């Protein structure tokens, strides 16, 4: 009887609205301000779970309070990792999210003064309902943090992935974000450059195809003096994929000498794609510089002509761009499990021969796996 | 000490002289003024006064119901909390008939427009002029040779009473800006009064611009003019719109509407210099639809108002149609100006170019907001958006919120935005050449605004530069 009640609870779903809401919104009819998700309702049967230290509660993570709260409630035990002051940690901190098992992860990493660490998160799988990850990072003074975020879910998967970062004086955050699959994916990211001279560099890459929905919200709050942010986003949209990219640089009052830059390049290869972009610069300070550039379009006739003269058809050329994305993800995925997840996704998108070839070129063991 | 006094006097003189250009007012004694607030009776009274056809009354009543039903968005845009419609009169009219000679215009109103330079501009460089004072057009005239070409330039009210024009108004009025577009579009349709109706026949090119000037003199009042322009195939028109008001300490409201129909192979340039007083809530709506091989050009300068929501919108419906939007916004103390534009590219091979500048100082808030939407059938459409913002102090604010929605694989959209300040090096360089710091900053700001001012007719470019100078003079020292 008790089991039946639990199963009934598990089947219940609820709607998380206002996912990925940017700090500054615009006309509602454009349907660019937020997204909603239907998710399983977390249920509790008296278990007590480990939670992160309270210091992580104030870390903004871009995906929205409602979604973050759901992840925390649905995740079971939270995982807390502390990198001690001055420690140069070589082994990456790995967060594995098995989407097939509908896993939900809540992780907090505290990188103490002068320490360095690499964090790799990888969501992967083929089928299943909803998976999610919430990673919050506090980087103390002069800390160095590298974050690799991989979402390599299959076409039947829904996934929410949120990252929140607080960077103190002199801290440096280098991040690479890869959205390689998933039928409905929300990526939320917020970075607070609170300390003087803190820096954030993000290289975000995505591929959305079929009828995939990819929804991204990047928020950088530059609060400290002489802070610097550089966001570079490149992506490929194919078939009838729908993508929304929100990028906000918030130059907060008092952030004298701060500079923020965001650049997005989108390659559109499908006739039915929907490509929405909201690049926002908020400026409440005089002595700052904010820049944004975006370029959206197909491969130019000149580029196609050049490739054609070397025997590459339009289709092959477009697949080359997709392959380059997987190459890059594999080069930076520092963990063997993450590499296999990327290869599995490459197999699904590009075919087993291409996936095997990528593995061979990069000298990675290829374990045949696909959805 | 002597220098300081001189400088102070000079600043004071500049401020006094220039502000008086806009900041004078006349008594409303003898004017017809409807009760503050909004009601069915007021809407019916406006319609009755204008002796309108039944369809227009019904449209007004439907709009009133729509206004009462709609809400303002709560997740974006400046606050309009201080705008209380219960303390706004939606209709104020000087008791005078519309004239086509300045000699027939009442002295105080004539003086107003003389001081604004309208009759002089009409004599020198315009094909026709319309002048609205509060809720009604008080003067309308067009050169004979332009009228002889079949050009119609009149008020909407007069067009509604003309058996030949009434069907045209009925056909086009309210079709481009739906009353559900936003709450204040609905309000506009409920209480609209005044404005212009322009019809340019096929193949006619006007040698000089037409100009409408809107002056809101009354305190605690609204102005709701409607401008309807139809440019037939192969025709070419430059239309200029100017607006100003004296400053009061209670809210005024401007909720006009502009509907522009540009047919195939036609061109329309619509230039605006808006210098409403800083107690004005400017919730204006402008929209154009453009046919094949046609051009729509917007030139927009926004200097005044307490709060602005202003986004001229262009639908590029026809193949190879194009849109250029050039705009500048200057937000000073107490101002929160949310301005920009919207472009919807629906036709194949359409092109759009948006180039805007904004300047914030003395705690002013500037928000550049835009949307570029490329429709499914807009093959090979191209759009570029460029917005540059200049921050002149650390108590002001400048945001850019451009949205893009691209639904065609062959389209190409580019966007660039920059926000920054005047570099110390530039100021030092100019000061080393003998400029004062104030002059140096004014020069830089004028240079920043130059791409916009050179698109304006000469007298408006001068006015814009004077406005910038006025704002900058107030900032120095």
CSV table of N, CA and C in Angstrom, one decimal, chain A residues 173 189 191 193 198-204 218-222 226-234 245-251 257-265 278-282 288-294, chain B residues 400 415-419:
chain,number,residue,atom,x,y,z
A,173,UNK,N,37.7,32.9,-13.4
A,173,UNK,CA,36.9,31.8,-13.8
A,173,UNK,C,36.9,31.6,-15.3
A,189,UNK,N,23.0,30.3,-16.2
A,189,UNK,CA,24.3,30.6,-15.7
A,189,UNK,C,24.4,32.0,-15.1
A,191,UNK,N,27.1,34.7,-13.0
A,191,UNK,CA,28.4,34.8,-12.4
A,191,UNK,C,28.5,36.2,-11.8
A,193,UNK,N,30.9,38.9,-10.3
A,193,UNK,CA,32.3,39.3,-10.2
A,193,UNK,C,32.3,40.4,-9.1
A,198,UNK,N,38.3,40.7,-10.5
A,198,UNK,CA,37.8,39.3,-10.8
A,198,UNK,C,37.5,39.2,-12.3
A,199,UNK,N,37.8,38.0,-12.9
A,199,UNK,CA,37.6,37.9,-14.3
A,199,UNK,C,36.8,36.6,-14.6
A,200,UNK,N,36.0,36.7,-15.7
A,200,UNK,CA,35.2,35.6,-16.1
A,200,UNK,C,35.2,35.5,-17.6
A,201,UNK,N,35.6,34.3,-18.1
A,201,UNK,CA,35.6,34.1,-19.5
A,201,UNK,C,34.8,32.8,-19.8
A,202,UNK,N,33.8,33.0,-20.7
A,202,UNK,CA,32.9,31.9,-21.1
A,202,UNK,C,33.0,31.7,-22.6
A,203,UNK,N,33.2,30.4,-22.9
A,203,UNK,CA,33.1,30.0,-24.3
A,203,UNK,C,32.0,29.0,-24.4
A,204,UNK,N,30.9,29.4,-25.0
A,204,UNK,CA,29.7,28.6,-25.0
A,204,UNK,C,29.4,28.1,-26.4
A,218,UNK,N,22.5,33.6,-19.8
A,218,UNK,CA,23.8,33.9,-19.2
A,218,UNK,C,23.7,35.3,-18.5
A,219,UNK,N,24.1,35.4,-17.3
A,219,UNK,CA,24.1,36.6,-16.6
A,219,UNK,C,25.4,36.9,-15.9
A,220,UNK,N,26.0,38.0,-16.2
A,220,UNK,CA,27.3,38.3,-15.5
A,220,UNK,C,27.0,39.7,-14.8
A,221,UNK,N,27.2,39.6,-13.5
A,221,UNK,CA,27.1,40.9,-12.7
A,221,UNK,C,28.5,41.4,-12.3
A,222,UNK,N,28.8,42.5,-12.9
A,222,UNK,CA,30.2,43.0,-12.6
A,222,UNK,C,30.0,44.1,-11.5
A,226,UNK,N,37.4,47.2,-11.9
A,226,UNK,CA,38.3,46.6,-12.9
A,226,UNK,C,38.0,45.1,-13.1
A,227,UNK,N,36.8,44.7,-13.1
A,227,UNK,CA,36.4,43.4,-13.4
A,227,UNK,C,36.3,43.2,-14.9
A,228,UNK,N,36.4,42.0,-15.4
A,228,UNK,CA,36.4,41.8,-16.8
A,228,UNK,C,35.6,40.6,-17.1
A,229,UNK,N,34.7,40.7,-18.1
A,229,UNK,CA,34.0,39.5,-18.6
A,229,UNK,C,34.0,39.4,-20.1
A,230,UNK,N,34.2,38.2,-20.6
A,230,UNK,CA,34.3,37.9,-22.0
A,230,UNK,C,33.4,36.7,-22.3
A,231,UNK,N,32.3,36.9,-23.0
A,231,UNK,CA,31.5,35.8,-23.4
A,231,UNK,C,31.5,35.6,-24.9
A,232,UNK,N,31.9,34.4,-25.3
A,232,UNK,CA,31.8,34.1,-26.7
A,232,UNK,C,30.9,32.9,-26.9
A,233,UNK,N,29.9,33.1,-27.8
A,233,UNK,CA,29.0,32.0,-28.0
A,233,UNK,C,28.9,31.7,-29.5
A,234,UNK,N,29.1,30.4,-29.8
A,234,UNK,CA,28.9,30.0,-31.2
A,234,UNK,C,28.0,28.8,-31.2
A,245,UNK,N,18.6,32.5,-26.7
A,245,UNK,CA,19.9,32.9,-26.0
A,245,UNK,C,19.7,34.2,-25.4
A,246,UNK,N,19.8,34.3,-24.1
A,246,UNK,CA,19.8,35.6,-23.4
A,246,UNK,C,21.1,35.8,-22.7
A,247,UNK,N,21.7,36.9,-23.0
A,247,UNK,CA,23.0,37.2,-22.4
A,247,UNK,C,23.0,38.6,-21.8
A,248,UNK,N,23.3,38.7,-20.6
A,248,UNK,CA,23.2,39.9,-19.9
A,248,UNK,C,24.6,40.3,-19.2
A,249,UNK,N,25.1,41.4,-19.5
A,249,UNK,CA,26.2,42.0,-18.7
A,249,UNK,C,25.7,43.1,-17.9
A,250,UNK,N,25.8,43.0,-16.6
A,250,UNK,CA,25.2,44.0,-15.7
A,250,UNK,C,26.4,44.8,-15.1
A,251,UNK,N,26.6,46.0,-15.5
A,251,UNK,CA,27.7,46.8,-15.0
A,251,UNK,C,27.2,47.6,-13.8
A,257,UNK,N,36.0,51.0,-14.0
A,257,UNK,CA,37.0,50.4,-14.8
A,257,UNK,C,36.6,49.0,-15.3
A,258,UNK,N,35.3,48.6,-15.0
A,258,UNK,CA,34.9,47.3,-15.5
A,258,UNK,C,34.7,47.3,-17.0
A,259,UNK,N,35.0,46.1,-17.6
A,259,UNK,CA,34.7,45.9,-19.0
A,259,UNK,C,34.0,44.6,-19.2
A,260,UNK,N,33.0,44.6,-20.1
A,260,UNK,CA,32.3,43.4,-20.4
A,260,UNK,C,32.0,43.3,-21.9
A,261,UNK,N,32.2,42.1,-22.4
A,261,UNK,CA,32.0,41.9,-23.8
A,261,UNK,C,31.3,40.6,-24.1
A,262,UNK,N,30.4,40.6,-25.0
A,262,UNK,CA,29.7,39.4,-25.4
A,262,UNK,C,29.6,39.4,-26.9
A,263,UNK,N,29.8,38.2,-27.5
A,263,UNK,CA,29.8,38.0,-28.9
A,263,UNK,C,29.1,36.7,-29.2
A,264,UNK,N,28.1,36.8,-30.1
A,264,UNK,CA,27.4,35.5,-30.5
A,264,UNK,C,27.5,35.3,-32.0
A,265,UNK,N,27.8,34.1,-32.4
A,265,UNK,CA,27.7,33.8,-33.9
A,265,UNK,C,26.9,32.5,-34.0
A,278,UNK,N,18.7,37.6,-27.1
A,278,UNK,CA,18.4,38.8,-26.3
A,278,UNK,C,19.7,39.2,-25.6
A,279,UNK,N,20.6,40.0,-26.3
A,279,UNK,CA,21.9,40.4,-25.7
A,279,UNK,C,21.7,41.7,-25.0
A,280,UNK,N,21.8,41.7,-23.7
A,280,UNK,CA,21.5,42.9,-22.9
A,280,UNK,C,22.8,43.4,-22.2
A,281,UNK,N,22.9,44.7,-22.3
A,281,UNK,CA,23.9,45.4,-21.4
A,281,UNK,C,23.2,46.4,-20.5
A,282,UNK,N,23.4,46.2,-19.2
A,282,UNK,CA,22.9,47.1,-18.2
A,282,UNK,C,24.0,47.9,-17.7
A,288,UNK,N,33.0,52.6,-17.4
A,288,UNK,CA,33.0,51.2,-17.8
A,288,UNK,C,32.9,51.1,-19.3
A,289,UNK,N,33.0,50.0,-19.8
A,289,UNK,CA,32.9,49.7,-21.2
A,289,UNK,C,32.1,48.4,-21.4
A,290,UNK,N,31.1,48.5,-22.2
A,290,UNK,CA,30.3,47.3,-22.5
A,290,UNK,C,30.1,47.1,-24.0
A,291,UNK,N,30.3,45.9,-24.5
A,291,UNK,CA,30.2,45.7,-25.9
A,291,UNK,C,29.4,44.5,-26.2
A,292,UNK,N,28.7,44.5,-27.3
A,292,UNK,CA,28.0,43.3,-27.7
A,292,UNK,C,28.0,43.2,-29.2
A,293,UNK,N,28.2,42.0,-29.8
A,293,UNK,CA,28.1,41.8,-31.2
A,293,UNK,C,27.4,40.5,-31.5
A,294,UNK,N,26.6,40.5,-32.5
A,294,UNK,CA,25.9,39.2,-32.9
A,294,UNK,C,25.9,39.1,-34.4
B,400,UNK,N,20.8,48.6,-22.8
B,400,UNK,CA,20.4,48.2,-24.1
B,400,UNK,C,19.7,46.8,-24.1
B,415,UNK,N,24.2,42.6,-35.1
B,415,UNK,CA,23.9,43.5,-34.0
B,415,UNK,C,25.2,43.9,-33.3
B,416,UNK,N,25.3,45.2,-33.0
B,416,UNK,CA,26.4,45.6,-32.2
B,416,UNK,C,26.0,46.7,-31.2
B,417,UNK,N,26.5,46.7,-30.0
B,417,UNK,CA,26.1,47.7,-29.1
B,417,UNK,C,27.3,48.0,-28.3
B,418,UNK,N,27.5,49.3,-27.9
B,418,UNK,CA,28.6,49.8,-27.1
B,418,UNK,C,28.0,50.7,-26.1
B,419,UNK,N,28.6,50.7,-24.9
B,419,UNK,CA,28.3,51.6,-23.8
B,419,UNK,C,29.6,52.1,-23.3
